[in-house]
Amino acid sequence: METNTANASSPVLQMPQLPRTDEGRRMCQVIKVKPEALDEYKRVHAEVWPEVLGALRKANVVDYSIHYFEPLSLLIAHMRYVGPHAEFRKKMQEISENEATRRWWKMTDGMQESFIPGATGSEDPKGWWSGAEEVFRMEG
Amino acid sequence: METNTANASSPVLQMPQLPRTDEGRRMCQVIKVKPEALDEYKRVHAEVWPEVLGALRKANVVDYSIHYFEPLSLLIAHMRYVGPHAEFRKKMQEISENEATRRWWKMTDGMQESFIPGATGSEDPKGWWSGAEEVFRMEG
């Protein structure tokens, strides 16, 4: 038969027939873009500040993409954190303390609408982008 | 200043200060999951048929993930095609002709609702999942 007996209890589903790779923690996050701000959002991302990219790289965040899903005016971000597991929170904190990143967020927050009730922006401890749950992964 | 002069005319925005990498064509696709089918959808993906993964790998599709976004009952798929550019269509066609993949789709299509008007399933030439547009990419 074509089925096998994966361990389905893990919150991050593993492919049982693949060796566990160490390609890092993959995250997917979603937010709305205000339709009237879409062109400006694309424009600033085509000219992203090098300091913002630098802060991501310094925090071991790689393979970062944002896609736009027109029917629901969604922005979908994907990224991988490839640093040591124990440093994840610290590294995310460092991004949020980066001065250029904070100015970048001040600019882009106004183009977005969060799904998180009452959230006021990227520096809000409640969060701004919403996480999506991984339900399938095939690394290679 | 923190801006630079990216070429924003490409449909796939390139990061100007990075060398153009050859990490392949990244695709992001979105569909709805019927809320009552979510648990079953997760379950079958935790025990995915090896033949289905094999067909993807044979078609040079890697780094495939599906995330679930609860507030809108969305499934978000990400994947990279890393084969020769000229063979992309042929390889996608091969996936759709794979017998196990077709049976897999017959099973999962019923758990989903397409955003494409009138689409009847994964074998519909109109499509089933909807593509999302890349608006930002940082490779490494």
mmCIF file of C-alpha atoms in Angstrom, chain A:
data_model
loop_
_atom_site.group_PDB
_atom_site.id
_atom_site.type_symbol
_atom_site.label_atom_id
_atom_site.label_comp_id
_atom_site.label_asym_id
_atom_site.label_seq_id
_atom_site.Cartn_x
_atom_site.Cartn_y
_atom_site.Cartn_z
ATOM 1 C CA MET A 1 0.000 0.000 0.000
ATOM 2 C CA GLU A 2 0.985 3.570 -0.423
ATOM 3 C CA THR A 3 0.573 4.757 3.119
ATOM 4 C CA ASN A 4 3.155 4.584 5.839
ATOM 5 C CA THR A 5 3.222 5.165 9.542
ATOM 6 C CA ALA A 6 4.437 8.690 10.173
ATOM 7 C CA ASN A 7 4.387 10.062 13.677
ATOM 8 C CA ALA A 8 1.520 12.521 13.431
ATOM 9 C CA SER A 9 1.770 13.727 17.008
ATOM 10 C CA SER A 10 4.473 16.318 16.379
ATOM 11 C CA PRO A 11 3.244 19.867 15.869
ATOM 12 C CA VAL A 12 5.730 20.100 13.001
ATOM 13 C CA LEU A 13 5.010 17.066 10.868
ATOM 14 C CA GLN A 14 8.113 15.192 9.789
ATOM 15 C CA MET A 15 8.431 13.133 6.660
ATOM 16 C CA PRO A 16 9.226 9.702 8.085
ATOM 17 C CA GLN A 17 11.135 8.359 5.109
ATOM 18 C CA LEU A 18 13.486 11.328 5.015
ATOM 19 C CA PRO A 19 16.377 11.836 7.372
ATOM 20 C CA ARG A 20 15.656 14.690 9.744
ATOM 21 C CA THR A 21 17.442 17.582 8.086
ATOM 22 C CA ASP A 22 18.795 20.595 9.852
ATOM 23 C CA GLU A 23 17.548 23.221 7.443
ATOM 24 C CA GLY A 24 16.242 25.299 10.290
ATOM 25 C CA ARG A 25 12.918 26.471 11.559
ATOM 26 C CA ARG A 26 10.560 27.507 8.757
ATOM 27 C CA MET A 27 7.940 30.111 9.559
ATOM 28 C CA CYS A 28 4.946 31.332 7.581
ATOM 29 C CA GLN A 29 3.098 34.500 8.546
ATOM 30 C CA VAL A 30 0.077 36.282 7.101
ATOM 31 C CA ILE A 31 -1.254 39.831 7.181
ATOM 32 C CA LYS A 32 -3.595 41.965 5.057
ATOM 33 C CA VAL A 33 -2.332 44.686 2.780
ATOM 34 C CA LYS A 34 -4.563 47.722 2.316
ATOM 35 C CA PRO A 35 -5.467 47.579 -1.391
ATOM 36 C CA GLU A 36 -4.689 51.260 -1.863
ATOM 37 C CA ALA A 37 -1.186 50.709 -0.418
ATOM 38 C CA LEU A 38 -0.239 47.685 -2.540
ATOM 39 C CA ASP A 39 1.746 49.539 -5.199
ATOM 40 C CA GLU A 40 3.700 51.448 -2.570
ATOM 41 C CA TYR A 41 4.326 48.215 -0.637
ATOM 42 C CA LYS A 42 5.792 46.596 -3.735
ATOM 43 C CA ARG A 43 7.835 49.691 -4.524
ATOM 44 C CA VAL A 44 9.503 49.910 -1.113
ATOM 45 C CA HIS A 45 10.249 46.177 -1.186
ATOM 46 C CA ALA A 46 11.950 46.559 -4.555
ATOM 47 C CA GLU A 47 14.233 49.112 -2.878
ATOM 48 C CA VAL A 48 14.510 47.582 0.552
ATOM 49 C CA TRP A 49 17.021 49.207 2.882
ATOM 50 C CA PRO A 50 20.264 47.213 3.140
ATOM 51 C CA GLU A 51 20.237 47.709 6.926
ATOM 52 C CA VAL A 52 16.932 45.842 7.157
ATOM 53 C CA LEU A 53 18.331 42.887 5.217
ATOM 54 C CA GLY A 54 21.488 43.061 7.287
ATOM 55 C CA ALA A 55 19.541 42.785 10.533
ATOM 56 C CA LEU A 56 17.755 39.678 9.216
ATOM 57 C CA ARG A 57 20.991 38.024 8.126
ATOM 58 C CA LYS A 58 22.682 38.851 11.427
ATOM 59 C CA ALA A 59 19.767 37.099 13.150
ATOM 60 C CA ASN A 60 20.295 33.969 11.008
ATOM 61 C CA VAL A 61 17.096 34.512 9.009
ATOM 62 C CA VAL A 62 17.421 33.370 5.379
ATOM 63 C CA ASP A 63 15.269 32.420 2.406
ATOM 64 C CA TYR A 64 12.769 35.171 3.138
ATOM 65 C CA SER A 65 9.959 35.754 0.669
ATOM 66 C CA ILE A 66 6.692 37.681 0.657
ATOM 67 C CA HIS A 67 3.883 36.772 -1.734
ATOM 68 C CA TYR A 68 0.703 38.706 -2.443
ATOM 69 C CA PHE A 69 -2.584 36.816 -2.765
ATOM 70 C CA GLU A 70 -4.934 39.103 -4.636
ATOM 71 C CA PRO A 71 -8.367 37.515 -3.945
ATOM 72 C CA LEU A 72 -8.034 38.225 -0.203
ATOM 73 C CA SER A 73 -5.481 41.074 -0.273
ATOM 74 C CA LEU A 74 -3.062 38.959 1.742
ATOM 75 C CA LEU A 75 0.668 39.163 2.218
ATOM 76 C CA ILE A 76 2.248 35.783 2.929
ATOM 77 C CA ALA A 77 5.768 35.770 4.391
ATOM 78 C CA HIS A 78 7.998 32.712 4.525
ATOM 79 C CA MET A 79 11.408 32.560 6.180
ATOM 80 C CA ARG A 80 13.858 30.156 7.745
ATOM 81 C CA TYR A 81 15.740 30.672 10.977
ATOM 82 C CA VAL A 82 18.979 28.705 10.675
ATOM 83 C CA GLY A 83 20.785 29.689 13.870
ATOM 84 C CA PRO A 84 21.132 27.701 17.076
ATOM 85 C CA HIS A 85 17.790 26.671 18.503
ATOM 86 C CA ALA A 86 18.671 28.128 21.919
ATOM 87 C CA GLU A 87 19.265 31.586 20.424
ATOM 88 C CA PHE A 88 15.981 31.888 18.518
ATOM 89 C CA ARG A 89 14.221 34.262 20.909
ATOM 90 C CA LYS A 90 17.330 36.350 21.416
ATOM 91 C CA LYS A 91 17.850 36.724 17.676
ATOM 92 C CA MET A 92 14.208 37.680 17.046
ATOM 93 C CA GLN A 93 14.568 40.237 19.846
ATOM 94 C CA GLU A 94 17.671 41.660 18.184
ATOM 95 C CA ILE A 95 15.734 42.182 14.942
ATOM 96 C CA SER A 96 13.027 44.073 16.794
ATOM 97 C CA GLU A 97 15.637 46.282 18.452
ATOM 98 C CA ASN A 98 17.369 47.163 15.195
ATOM 99 C CA GLU A 99 16.896 50.850 14.582
ATOM 100 C CA ALA A 100 16.510 50.674 10.781
ATOM 101 C CA THR A 101 14.046 47.792 11.133
ATOM 102 C CA ARG A 102 11.924 49.872 13.521
ATOM 103 C CA ARG A 103 11.849 52.733 11.043
ATOM 104 C CA TRP A 104 11.007 50.238 8.240
ATOM 105 C CA TRP A 105 8.102 48.895 10.305
ATOM 106 C CA LYS A 106 6.805 52.420 10.997
ATOM 107 C CA MET A 107 6.597 52.840 7.238
ATOM 108 C CA THR A 108 5.068 49.462 6.341
ATOM 109 C CA ASP A 109 2.695 49.022 9.321
ATOM 110 C CA GLY A 110 0.445 51.741 7.921
ATOM 111 C CA MET A 111 0.070 49.752 4.697
ATOM 112 C CA GLN A 112 -1.201 46.697 6.565
ATOM 113 C CA GLU A 113 -4.134 45.442 8.631
ATOM 114 C CA SER A 114 -3.404 42.821 11.279
ATOM 115 C CA PHE A 115 -5.605 39.805 12.018
ATOM 116 C CA ILE A 116 -4.629 40.134 15.693
ATOM 117 C CA PRO A 117 -7.413 41.937 17.597
ATOM 118 C CA GLY A 118 -6.283 45.303 18.883
ATOM 119 C CA ALA A 119 -2.757 45.032 17.504
ATOM 120 C CA THR A 120 -1.269 48.457 16.834
ATOM 121 C CA GLY A 121 1.904 47.653 14.881
ATOM 122 C CA SER A 122 5.012 45.500 14.515
ATOM 123 C CA GLU A 123 6.321 46.564 17.931
ATOM 124 C CA ASP A 124 3.118 45.515 19.711
ATOM 125 C CA PRO A 125 3.877 42.627 22.119
ATOM 126 C CA LYS A 126 0.608 41.017 20.946
ATOM 127 C CA GLY A 127 2.194 40.638 17.510
ATOM 128 C CA TRP A 128 1.285 42.073 14.114
ATOM 129 C CA TRP A 129 1.657 39.346 11.467
ATOM 130 C CA SER A 130 -0.190 36.103 12.314
ATOM 131 C CA GLY A 131 1.567 32.747 12.281
ATOM 132 C CA ALA A 132 0.322 29.901 10.093
ATOM 133 C CA GLU A 133 0.691 26.288 11.197
ATOM 134 C CA GLU A 134 2.889 23.883 9.234
ATOM 135 C CA VAL A 135 0.840 20.856 8.146
ATOM 136 C CA PHE A 136 3.236 19.381 5.579
ATOM 137 C CA ARG A 137 6.949 19.528 4.838
ATOM 138 C CA MET A 138 9.128 17.869 2.237
ATOM 139 C CA GLU A 139 12.648 19.247 2.488
ATOM 140 C CA GLY A 140 14.380 17.947 -0.601
#
